[in-house]
Coordinates of C-alpha atoms in Angstrom, one line a residue:
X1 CA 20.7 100.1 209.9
X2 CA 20.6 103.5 210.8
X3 CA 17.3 105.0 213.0
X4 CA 15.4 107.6 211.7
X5 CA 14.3 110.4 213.6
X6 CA 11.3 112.4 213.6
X7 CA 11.2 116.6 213.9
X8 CA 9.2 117.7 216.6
X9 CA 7.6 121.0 216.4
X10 CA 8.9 124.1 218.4
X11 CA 8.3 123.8 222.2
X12 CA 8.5 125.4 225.6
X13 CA 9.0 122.7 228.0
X14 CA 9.2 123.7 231.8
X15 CA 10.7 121.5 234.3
X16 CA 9.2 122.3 237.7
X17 CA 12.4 121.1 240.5
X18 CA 15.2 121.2 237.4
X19 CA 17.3 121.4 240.1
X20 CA 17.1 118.1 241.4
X21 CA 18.5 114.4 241.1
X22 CA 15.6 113.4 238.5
X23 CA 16.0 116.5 236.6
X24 CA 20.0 116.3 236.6
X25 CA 20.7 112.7 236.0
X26 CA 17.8 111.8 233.3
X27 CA 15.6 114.5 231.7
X28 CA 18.0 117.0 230.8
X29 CA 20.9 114.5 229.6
X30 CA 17.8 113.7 227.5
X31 CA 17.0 116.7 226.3
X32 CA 20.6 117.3 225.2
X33 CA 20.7 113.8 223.2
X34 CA 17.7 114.8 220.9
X35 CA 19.2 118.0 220.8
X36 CA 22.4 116.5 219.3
X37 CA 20.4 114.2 216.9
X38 CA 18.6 116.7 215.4
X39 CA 15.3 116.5 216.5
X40 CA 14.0 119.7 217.9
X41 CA 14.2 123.4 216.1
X42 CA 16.7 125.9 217.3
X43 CA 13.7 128.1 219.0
X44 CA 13.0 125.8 221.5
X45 CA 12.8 127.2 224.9
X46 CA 13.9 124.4 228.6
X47 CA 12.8 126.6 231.3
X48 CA 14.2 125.6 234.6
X49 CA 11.9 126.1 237.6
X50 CA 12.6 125.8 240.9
X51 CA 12.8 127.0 244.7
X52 CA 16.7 127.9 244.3
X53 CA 17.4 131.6 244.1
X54 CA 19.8 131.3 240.8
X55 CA 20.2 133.6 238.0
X56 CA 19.8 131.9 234.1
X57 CA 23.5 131.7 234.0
X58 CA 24.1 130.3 237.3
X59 CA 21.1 127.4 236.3
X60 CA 23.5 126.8 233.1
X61 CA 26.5 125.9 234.9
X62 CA 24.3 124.0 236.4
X63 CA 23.2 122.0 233.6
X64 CA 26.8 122.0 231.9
X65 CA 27.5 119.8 235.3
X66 CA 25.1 117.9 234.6
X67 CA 25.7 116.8 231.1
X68 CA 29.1 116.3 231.5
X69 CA 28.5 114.0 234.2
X70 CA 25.9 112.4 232.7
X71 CA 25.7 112.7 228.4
X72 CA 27.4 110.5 226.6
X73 CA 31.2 112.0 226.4
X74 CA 31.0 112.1 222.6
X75 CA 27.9 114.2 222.9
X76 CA 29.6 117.1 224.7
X77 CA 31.7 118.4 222.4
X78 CA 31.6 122.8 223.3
X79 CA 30.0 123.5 220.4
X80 CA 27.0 121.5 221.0
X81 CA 27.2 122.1 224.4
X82 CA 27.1 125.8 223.9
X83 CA 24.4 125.6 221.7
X84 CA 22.1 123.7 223.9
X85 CA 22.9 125.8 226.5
X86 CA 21.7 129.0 224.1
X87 CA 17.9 127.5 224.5
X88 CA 17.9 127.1 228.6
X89 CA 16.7 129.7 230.9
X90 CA 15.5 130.0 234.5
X91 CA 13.2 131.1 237.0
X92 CA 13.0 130.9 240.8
X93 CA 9.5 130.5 242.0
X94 CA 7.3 128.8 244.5
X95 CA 4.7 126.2 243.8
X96 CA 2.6 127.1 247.0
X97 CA 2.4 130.9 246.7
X98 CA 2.8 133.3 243.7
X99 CA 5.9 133.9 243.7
X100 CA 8.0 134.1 240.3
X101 CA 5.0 132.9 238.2
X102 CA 4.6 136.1 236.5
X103 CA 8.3 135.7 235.1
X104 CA 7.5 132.4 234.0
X105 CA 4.4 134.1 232.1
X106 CA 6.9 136.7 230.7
X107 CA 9.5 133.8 229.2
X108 CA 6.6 131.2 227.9
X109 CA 5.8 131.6 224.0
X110 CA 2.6 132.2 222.6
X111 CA 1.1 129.5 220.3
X112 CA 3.3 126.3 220.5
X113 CA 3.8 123.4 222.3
X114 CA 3.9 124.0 226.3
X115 CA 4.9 120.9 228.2
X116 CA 5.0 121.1 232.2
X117 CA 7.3 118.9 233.7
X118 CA 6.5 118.1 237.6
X119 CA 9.7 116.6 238.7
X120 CA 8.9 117.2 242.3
X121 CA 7.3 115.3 245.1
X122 CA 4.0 114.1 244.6
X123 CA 2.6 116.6 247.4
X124 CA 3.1 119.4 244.6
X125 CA 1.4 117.6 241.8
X126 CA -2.1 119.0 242.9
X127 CA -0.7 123.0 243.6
X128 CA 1.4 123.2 240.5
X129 CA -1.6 122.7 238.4
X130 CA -3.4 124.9 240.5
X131 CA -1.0 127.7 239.6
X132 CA -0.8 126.7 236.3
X133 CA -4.2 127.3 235.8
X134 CA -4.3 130.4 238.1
X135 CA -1.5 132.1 235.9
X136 CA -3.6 131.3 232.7
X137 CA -0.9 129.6 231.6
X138 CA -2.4 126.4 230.3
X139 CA -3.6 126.7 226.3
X140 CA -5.1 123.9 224.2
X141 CA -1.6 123.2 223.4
X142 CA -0.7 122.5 227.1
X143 CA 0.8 119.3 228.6
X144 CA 1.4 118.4 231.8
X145 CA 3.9 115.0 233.1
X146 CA 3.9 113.7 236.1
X147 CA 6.1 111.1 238.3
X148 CA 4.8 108.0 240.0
X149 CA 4.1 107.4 242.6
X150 CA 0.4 108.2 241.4
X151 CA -0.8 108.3 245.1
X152 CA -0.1 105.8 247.3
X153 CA -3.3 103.9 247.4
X154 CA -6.8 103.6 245.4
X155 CA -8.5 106.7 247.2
X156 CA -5.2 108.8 247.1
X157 CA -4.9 108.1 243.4
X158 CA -9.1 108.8 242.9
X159 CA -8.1 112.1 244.7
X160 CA -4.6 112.8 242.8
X161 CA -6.2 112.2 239.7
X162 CA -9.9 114.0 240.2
X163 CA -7.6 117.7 241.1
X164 CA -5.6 117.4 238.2
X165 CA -8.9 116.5 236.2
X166 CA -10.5 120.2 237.9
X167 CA -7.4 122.2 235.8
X168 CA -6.4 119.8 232.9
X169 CA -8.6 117.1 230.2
X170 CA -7.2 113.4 230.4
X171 CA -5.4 114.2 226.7
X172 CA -3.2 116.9 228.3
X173 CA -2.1 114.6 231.5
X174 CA 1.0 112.5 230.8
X175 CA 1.3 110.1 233.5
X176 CA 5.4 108.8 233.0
X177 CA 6.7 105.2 233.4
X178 CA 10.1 105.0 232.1
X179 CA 9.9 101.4 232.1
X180 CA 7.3 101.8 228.9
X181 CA 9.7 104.1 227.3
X182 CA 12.8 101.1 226.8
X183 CA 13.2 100.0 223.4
X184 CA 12.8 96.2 224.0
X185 CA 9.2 97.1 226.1
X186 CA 8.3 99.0 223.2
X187 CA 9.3 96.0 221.1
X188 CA 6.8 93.5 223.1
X189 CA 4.3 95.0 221.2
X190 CA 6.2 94.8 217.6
X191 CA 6.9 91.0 218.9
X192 CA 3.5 90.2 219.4
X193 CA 1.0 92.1 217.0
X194 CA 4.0 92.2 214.3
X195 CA 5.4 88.7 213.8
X196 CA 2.8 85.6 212.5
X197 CA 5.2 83.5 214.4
X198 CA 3.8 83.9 217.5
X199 CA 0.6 85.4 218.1
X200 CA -1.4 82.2 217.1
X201 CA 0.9 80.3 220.1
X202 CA 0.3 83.3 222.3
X203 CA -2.2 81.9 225.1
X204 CA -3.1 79.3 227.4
X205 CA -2.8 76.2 225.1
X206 CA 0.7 76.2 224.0
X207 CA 1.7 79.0 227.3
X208 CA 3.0 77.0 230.0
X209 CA 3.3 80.1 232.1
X210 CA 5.5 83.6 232.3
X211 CA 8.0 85.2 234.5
X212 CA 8.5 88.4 235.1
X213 CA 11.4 89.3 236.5
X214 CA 12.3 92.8 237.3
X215 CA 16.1 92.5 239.7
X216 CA 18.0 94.8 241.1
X217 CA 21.6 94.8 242.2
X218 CA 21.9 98.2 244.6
X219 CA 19.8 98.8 247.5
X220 CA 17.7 101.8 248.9
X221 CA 20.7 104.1 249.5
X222 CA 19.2 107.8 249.1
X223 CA 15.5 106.6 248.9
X224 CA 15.3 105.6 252.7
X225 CA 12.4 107.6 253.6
X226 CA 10.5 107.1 250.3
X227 CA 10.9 103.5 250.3
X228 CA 9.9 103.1 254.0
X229 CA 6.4 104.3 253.4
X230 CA 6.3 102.5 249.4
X231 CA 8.1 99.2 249.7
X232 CA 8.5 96.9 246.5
X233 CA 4.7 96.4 246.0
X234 CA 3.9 99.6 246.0
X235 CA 7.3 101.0 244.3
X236 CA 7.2 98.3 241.7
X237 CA 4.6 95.8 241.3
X238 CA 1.8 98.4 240.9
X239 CA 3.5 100.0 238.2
X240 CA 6.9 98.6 236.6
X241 CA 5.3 95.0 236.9
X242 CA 2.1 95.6 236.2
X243 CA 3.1 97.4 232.7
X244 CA 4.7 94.4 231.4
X245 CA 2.4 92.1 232.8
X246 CA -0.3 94.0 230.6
X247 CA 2.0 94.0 227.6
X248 CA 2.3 90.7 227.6
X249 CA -1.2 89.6 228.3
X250 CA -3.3 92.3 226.1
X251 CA -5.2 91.8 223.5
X252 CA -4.6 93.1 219.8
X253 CA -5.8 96.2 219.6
X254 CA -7.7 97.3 216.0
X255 CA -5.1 100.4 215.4
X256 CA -1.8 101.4 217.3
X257 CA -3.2 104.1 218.6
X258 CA -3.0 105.8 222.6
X259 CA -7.1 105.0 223.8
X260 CA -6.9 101.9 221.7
X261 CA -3.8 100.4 223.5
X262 CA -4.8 101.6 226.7
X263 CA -8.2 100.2 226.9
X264 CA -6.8 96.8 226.3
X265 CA -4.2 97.1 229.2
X266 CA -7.0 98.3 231.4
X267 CA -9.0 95.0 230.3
X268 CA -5.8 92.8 231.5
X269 CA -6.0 94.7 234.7
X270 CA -9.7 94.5 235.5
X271 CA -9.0 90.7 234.9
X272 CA -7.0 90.0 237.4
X273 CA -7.9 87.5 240.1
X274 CA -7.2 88.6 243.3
X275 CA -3.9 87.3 244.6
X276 CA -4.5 84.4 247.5
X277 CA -1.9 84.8 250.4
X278 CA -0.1 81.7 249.7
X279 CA 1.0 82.8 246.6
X280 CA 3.0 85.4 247.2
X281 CA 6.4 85.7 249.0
X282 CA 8.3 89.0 250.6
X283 CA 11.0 89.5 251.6
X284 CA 14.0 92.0 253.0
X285 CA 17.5 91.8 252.0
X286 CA 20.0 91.4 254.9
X287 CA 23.8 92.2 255.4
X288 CA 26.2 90.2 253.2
X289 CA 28.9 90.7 250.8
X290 CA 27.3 93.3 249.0
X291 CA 26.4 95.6 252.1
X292 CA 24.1 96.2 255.3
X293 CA 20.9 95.0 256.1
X294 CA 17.6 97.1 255.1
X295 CA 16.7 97.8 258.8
X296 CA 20.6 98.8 259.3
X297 CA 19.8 100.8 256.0
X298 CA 16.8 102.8 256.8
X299 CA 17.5 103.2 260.8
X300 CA 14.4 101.1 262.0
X301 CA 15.9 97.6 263.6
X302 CA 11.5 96.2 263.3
X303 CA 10.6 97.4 259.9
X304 CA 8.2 95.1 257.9
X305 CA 8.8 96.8 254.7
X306 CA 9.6 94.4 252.0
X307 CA 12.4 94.9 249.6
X308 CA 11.6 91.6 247.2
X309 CA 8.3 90.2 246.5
X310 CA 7.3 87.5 244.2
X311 CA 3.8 86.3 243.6
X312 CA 1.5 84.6 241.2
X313 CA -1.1 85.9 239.1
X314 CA -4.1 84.3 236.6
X315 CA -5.8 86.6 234.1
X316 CA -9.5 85.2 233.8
X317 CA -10.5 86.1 230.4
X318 CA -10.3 83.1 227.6
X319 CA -6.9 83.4 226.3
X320 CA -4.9 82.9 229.6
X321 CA -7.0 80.9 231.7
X322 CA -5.0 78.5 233.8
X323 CA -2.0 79.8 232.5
X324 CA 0.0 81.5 235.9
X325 CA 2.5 84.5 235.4
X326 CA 4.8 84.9 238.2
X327 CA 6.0 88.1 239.0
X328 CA 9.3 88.9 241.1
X329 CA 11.2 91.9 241.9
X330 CA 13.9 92.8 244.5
X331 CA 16.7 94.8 245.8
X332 CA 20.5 93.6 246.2
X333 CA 19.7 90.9 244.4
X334 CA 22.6 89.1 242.4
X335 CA 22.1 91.0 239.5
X336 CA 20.8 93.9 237.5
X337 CA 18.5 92.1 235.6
X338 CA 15.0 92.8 233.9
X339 CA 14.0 89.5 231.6
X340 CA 10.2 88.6 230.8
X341 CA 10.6 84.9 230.2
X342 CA 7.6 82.8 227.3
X343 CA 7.7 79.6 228.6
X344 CA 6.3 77.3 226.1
X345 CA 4.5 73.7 227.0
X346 CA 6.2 70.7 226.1
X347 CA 5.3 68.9 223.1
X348 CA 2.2 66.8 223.4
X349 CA 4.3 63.7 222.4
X350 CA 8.0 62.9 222.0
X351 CA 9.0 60.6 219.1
X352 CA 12.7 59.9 220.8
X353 CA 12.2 58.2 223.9
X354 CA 12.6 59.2 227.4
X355 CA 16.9 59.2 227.0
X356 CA 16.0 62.3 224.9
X357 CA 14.8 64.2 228.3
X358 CA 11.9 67.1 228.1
X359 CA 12.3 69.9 226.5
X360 CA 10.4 73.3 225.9
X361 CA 10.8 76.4 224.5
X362 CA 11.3 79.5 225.9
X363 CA 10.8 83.0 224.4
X364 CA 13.2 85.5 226.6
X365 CA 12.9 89.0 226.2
X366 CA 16.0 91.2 227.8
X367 CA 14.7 94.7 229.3
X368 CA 18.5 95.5 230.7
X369 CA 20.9 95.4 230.3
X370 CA 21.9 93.4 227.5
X371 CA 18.8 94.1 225.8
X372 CA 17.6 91.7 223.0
X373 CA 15.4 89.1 222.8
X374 CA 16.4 85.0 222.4
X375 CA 14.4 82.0 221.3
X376 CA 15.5 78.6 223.0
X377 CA 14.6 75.7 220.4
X378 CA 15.3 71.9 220.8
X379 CA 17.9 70.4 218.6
X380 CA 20.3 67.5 218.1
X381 CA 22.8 67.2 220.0
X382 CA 26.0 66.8 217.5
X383 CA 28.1 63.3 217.4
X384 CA 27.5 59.9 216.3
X385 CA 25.0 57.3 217.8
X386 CA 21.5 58.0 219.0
X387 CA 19.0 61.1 219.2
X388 CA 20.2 63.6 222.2
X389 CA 19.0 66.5 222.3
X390 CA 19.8 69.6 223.4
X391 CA 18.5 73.2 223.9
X392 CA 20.3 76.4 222.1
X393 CA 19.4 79.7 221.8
X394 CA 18.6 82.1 218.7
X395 CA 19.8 85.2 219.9
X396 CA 19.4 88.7 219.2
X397 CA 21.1 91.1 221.1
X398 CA 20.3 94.6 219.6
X399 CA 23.8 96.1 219.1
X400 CA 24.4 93.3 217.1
X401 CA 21.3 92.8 215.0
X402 CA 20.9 96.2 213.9
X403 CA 24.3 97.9 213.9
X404 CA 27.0 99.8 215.6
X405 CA 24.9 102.8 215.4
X406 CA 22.5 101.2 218.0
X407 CA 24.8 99.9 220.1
X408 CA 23.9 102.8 222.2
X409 CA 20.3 103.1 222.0
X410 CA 18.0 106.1 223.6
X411 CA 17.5 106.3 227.3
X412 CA 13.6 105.8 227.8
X413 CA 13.3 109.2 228.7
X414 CA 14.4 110.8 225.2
X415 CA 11.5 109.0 223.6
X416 CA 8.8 109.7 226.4
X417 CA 9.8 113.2 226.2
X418 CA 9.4 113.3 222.6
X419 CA 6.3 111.5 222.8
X420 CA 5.0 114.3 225.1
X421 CA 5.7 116.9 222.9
X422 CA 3.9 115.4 219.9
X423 CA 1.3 114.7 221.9
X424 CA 1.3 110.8 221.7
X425 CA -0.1 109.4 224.7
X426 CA 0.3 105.8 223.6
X427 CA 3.0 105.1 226.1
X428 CA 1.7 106.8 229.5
X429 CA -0.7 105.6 231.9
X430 CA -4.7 106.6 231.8
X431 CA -6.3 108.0 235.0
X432 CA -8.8 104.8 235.2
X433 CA -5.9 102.5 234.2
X434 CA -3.9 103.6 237.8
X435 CA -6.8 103.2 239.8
X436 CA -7.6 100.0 238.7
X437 CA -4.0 99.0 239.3
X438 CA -4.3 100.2 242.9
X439 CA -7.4 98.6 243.3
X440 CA -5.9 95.3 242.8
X441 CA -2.8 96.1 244.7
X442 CA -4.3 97.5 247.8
X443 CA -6.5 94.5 249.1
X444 CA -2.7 92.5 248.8
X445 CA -0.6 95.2 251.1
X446 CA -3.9 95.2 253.8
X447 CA -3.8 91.2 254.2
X448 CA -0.3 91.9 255.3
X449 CA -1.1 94.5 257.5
X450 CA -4.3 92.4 258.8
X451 CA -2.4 89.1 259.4
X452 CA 0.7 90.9 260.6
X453 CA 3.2 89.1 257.6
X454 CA 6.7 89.9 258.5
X455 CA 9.1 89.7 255.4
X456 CA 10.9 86.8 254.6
X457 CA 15.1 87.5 255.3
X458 CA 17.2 86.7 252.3
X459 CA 20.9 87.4 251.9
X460 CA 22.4 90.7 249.6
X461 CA 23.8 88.9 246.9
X462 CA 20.9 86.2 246.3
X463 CA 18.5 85.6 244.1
X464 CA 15.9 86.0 247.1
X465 CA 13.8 84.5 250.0
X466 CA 14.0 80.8 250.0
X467 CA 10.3 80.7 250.0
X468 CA 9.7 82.4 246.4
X469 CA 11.6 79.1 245.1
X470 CA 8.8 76.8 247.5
X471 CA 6.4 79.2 245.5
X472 CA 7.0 78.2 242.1
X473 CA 7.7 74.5 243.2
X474 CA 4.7 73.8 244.7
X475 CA 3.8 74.1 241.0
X476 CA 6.4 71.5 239.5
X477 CA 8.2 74.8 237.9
X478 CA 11.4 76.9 238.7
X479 CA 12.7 80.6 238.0
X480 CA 15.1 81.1 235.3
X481 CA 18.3 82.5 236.4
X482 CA 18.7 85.9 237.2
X483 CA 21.9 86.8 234.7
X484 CA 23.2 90.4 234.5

C-alpha cells in the first residue's frame, strides 16, 4: 500500500529560534522529508530567524548538520540536499526590539501562505506577535505556531492566549502537540468513528475501564530548569494525557472537521470530575541502574517535583459514567512505552465452568514505538480433553499491515506542519480548550502544595511508585505491562 501525498500550496514559513534544539532535531528534518516526498513547490521560501549573528550560508551549514544528523540517511543524498538547501535563507533579528525585522519584511513574499513558527521560550510568544503585527507583516494568509507550555497555569494561559488574540483571530493561531500529530493518535479516531465494530461497545456498559499510559525510559537530562518549575502534571498530564484522554472519550462529531472535533474534546474536558486526593499517586525516580536520582539530577537534595504521576479520572456525561480511566506517566521508567489500553467487561455469564478462568478483552492501541494496534480475544486452548481457554492477540503492527513503504512512517511533525500550511486546524489545540484543561489541572497541583504531598520514591528502572499499584487495586484492577 503505498501513501498518497497531498501538494501544498507555495509558502514562506519562518522559524523564529531555527537555531536551536527544537528547530535542529525536529522541524527542519521535517521540512526536508516532505521536501523529498514531493509535497511542497520549488518556490518555497524556510526563513531562519534568530538572535545569532550568521550570514544565509553560514545558517545552511547549519542546517546540512542538522539533516545529516537527524534525516533519514537515505534522504540525504547531495542532490536533494542541495536542493533543499536552495529554498533556505536567514536573518538575525531580535524579538524584543526592531532589529532585523525590516530584512525579514524584504525576504517575505507577497500573497501566499506565511506561517510563523515560535520555537522559542514561551516568554517570547506574546513579543513576537507583537512585532509581527508592528512590521505589518501578518496578511489574511498568516499563521502563527506555538510550543506548549501554553502558560503555566489557568490565568497564565487566559493571559497567553488574550495577547495573542489582540494581533491574531483563533483561525490563524496553531497551538502544536506532537503527540496529536502520530499516526496511530490520528488513527483513534479512524478506529472509533470508522469501524461498526466498536463504536456500539464503546461506553460504560461493555467498558470496564482504560489506561493510559504514556512511559518514558530517559530522565530530565538538559530540561533541569524547565522541568523544575513544570513537573509531570504540568509537562504531561495537562496536555499529552489529556489529548488522548479526550480522543478516546469524545463523542462522534457530525463532520471531520477542525471546530467540529474540537468542541467535542472541549465537552470531554468540561466533564471531568475533579480528581479526589486518594486517587492519584506521584512520584520521583531515584538512582538505580539506569542513572542518578532526580534531586542528584536537578541540584536541589528537597525538591517535591514529581517525575511520575498516575491518577484516576470519571467523565460524567452518560456514555462513561462509572467507567474510571487511569492515567500514568513517568520518567526512567522501564521502558519507552506509550499504549492506551480498552479494557472490555467480562462476559455476563460463562458457559464453561470456573476451570475455564475469566477472561476479557482488551483493545491495545501502540503510540510508540512499535506502533499498531492489537485485539486480545478468548479462545480454546489447543489439545484434547476439556474447554481451556486462553487469550491471544490479533495484531497489527503497521509496517506489517500496510507495507514496507510504511515501515518508516512520518514524524508527527511533517504532518502538523503540513497541516499548518493548509490551514487545517483539526489537530491543534483551541484557546478555550487549554484553559479548560488548566482549569482542571490547577486545583490538583494546589492540593499538593496546600497539604504539603511529598512525591512517592521509586527506583530508575521501574514501572513506578509502589503506591500507583495500591491505586488501581483498591479497585480489584491492575496496570498492563509497560513493554517497549
Amino acid at each position: 500500500m503505498v501513501s498518497r501525498v497531498i501538494p501544498v500550496d507555495p509558502f514562506d514559513l519562518v522559524i523564529f529560534g531555527s537555531t536551536g534544539d527544537l528547530a535542529q532535531r525536529k522541524i527542519l528534518p521535517a521540512l526536508f522529508r516532505r521536501y523529498c516526498a514531493g509535497q511542497w513547490p520549488q518556490d518555497v521560501q524556510i526563513i531562519g530567524a534568530a538572535r545569532s549573528e550568521l550570514d544565509s550560508d553560514a545558517f545552511r551549514d547549519v542546517v546540512t548538520q542538522s539533516l545529516r544528523e537527524h534525516a533519514p540517511a537515505h534522504c540525504t543524498d547531495s542532490k536533494a540536499l542541495n536542493a533543499f538547501l536552495q529554498r533556505v535563507d536567514y536573518v538575525a533579528l531580535d524579538a524584543l526590539t526592531d532589529e532585523g525585522w525590516d530584512q525579514l519584511a524584504a525576504k517575505l513574499t507577497i500573497d501566499r501562505v506565511r506561517a510563523f513558527y515560535f520555537s522559542v521560550g514561551p516568554r517570547l510568544f506574546g513579543p513576537l506577535a507583537e512585532r509581527i503585527k508592528a512590521h505589518d507583516l501578518a496578511t489574511a494568509q498568516t499563521r502563527i505556531v506555538i510550543e506548549k507550555p501554553f502558560g503555566h497555569d489557568l490565568g497564565s494561559a487566559q493571559a497567553l492566549n488574550a495577547t495573542l488574540a489582540e494581533h491574531f483571530s483563533e483561525s490563524q493561531i496553531y497551538r502544536i502537540d506532537h503527540y496529536l500529530g502520530k499516526e496511530t493518535v490520528q488513527n483513534l479516531m479512524a478506529v472509533r468513528f470508522g469501524n461498526m465494530l466498536f463504536e456500539p461497545l464503546w461506553n460504560s456498559q461493555y467498558v470496564d475501564h482504560i489506561q493510559i499510559t504514556v512511559a518514558e525510559s530517559v530522565g530530565i537530562k538538559g530540561r533541569e530548569e524547565y522541568y523544575e518549575r513544570a513537573g509531570a502534571m504540568r509537562d504531561m498530564v495537562q496536555n499529552h494525557l489529556m489529548q488522548l484522554l479526550c480522543l478516546i472519550a469524545m463523542e462522534p462529531p457530525a463532520k471531520f472537521d477542525p471546530d467540529a472535533v474540537r468542541d467535542e474534546k472541549l465537552k470531554v474536558i468540561r466533564a471531568l470530575d475533579p480528581v479526589e486526593p486518594h486517587h492519584i499517586v506521584r512520584g520521583q525516580f531515584e538512582g538505580g541502574p539506569n542513572g542518578c536520582s532526580y534531586r542528584d539530577t536537578v541540584g536541589n537534595p528537597r525538591s517535591t517535583t514529581e517525575s511520575y504521576v498516575a491518577l484516576r479520572a470519571h467523565v460524567s456525561n452518560w456514555r462513561w459514567a462509572g467507567t474510571p480511566f487511569y492515567l500514568r506517566t513517568g520518567k526512567r521508567l522501564v521502558a519507552r512505552s506509550s499504549v492506551i489500553n480498552v479494557m472490555f467487561k467480562d462476559a455476563p455469564h460463562s458457559i464453561f465452568g470456573a476451570d475455564a478462568g475469566r477472561h476479557a478483552n482488551v483493545l491495545s492501541i501502540r503510540l510508540q514505538p512499535n506502533e499498531g494496534i492489537t485485539l486480545k480475544v478468548t479462545i480454546k486452548e489447543p489439545g484434547q480433553g476439556g474447554m481451556r481457554l486462553v487469550d491471544v492477540p490479533l495484531d497489527m503492527s503497521f509496517a506489517e499491515a500496510l507495507g514496507p513503504e510504511n515501515q518508516d512512517p512520518p514524524d508527527a511533525y511533517e504532518r502538523l506542519v503540513m497541516d499548518v500550511i493548509r490551514g487545517n486546524q483539526t489537530l491543534f489545540m483551541r484557546g478555550d480548550e487549554v484553559e479548560a484543561a488548566w482549569a482542571w489541572t490547577d486545583p490538583i497541583i494546589a492540593g499538593w502544595q496546600a497539604r504539603g504531598d511529598v512525591p512517592k520514591p521509586y527506583e530508575s528502572g521501574s514501572t513506578g511508585p509502589g503506591d500507583a499499584e495500591l491505586l488501581m487495586k483498591r479497585d480489584g484492577r491492575r496496570w498492563q505491562g509497560i513493554n517497549p
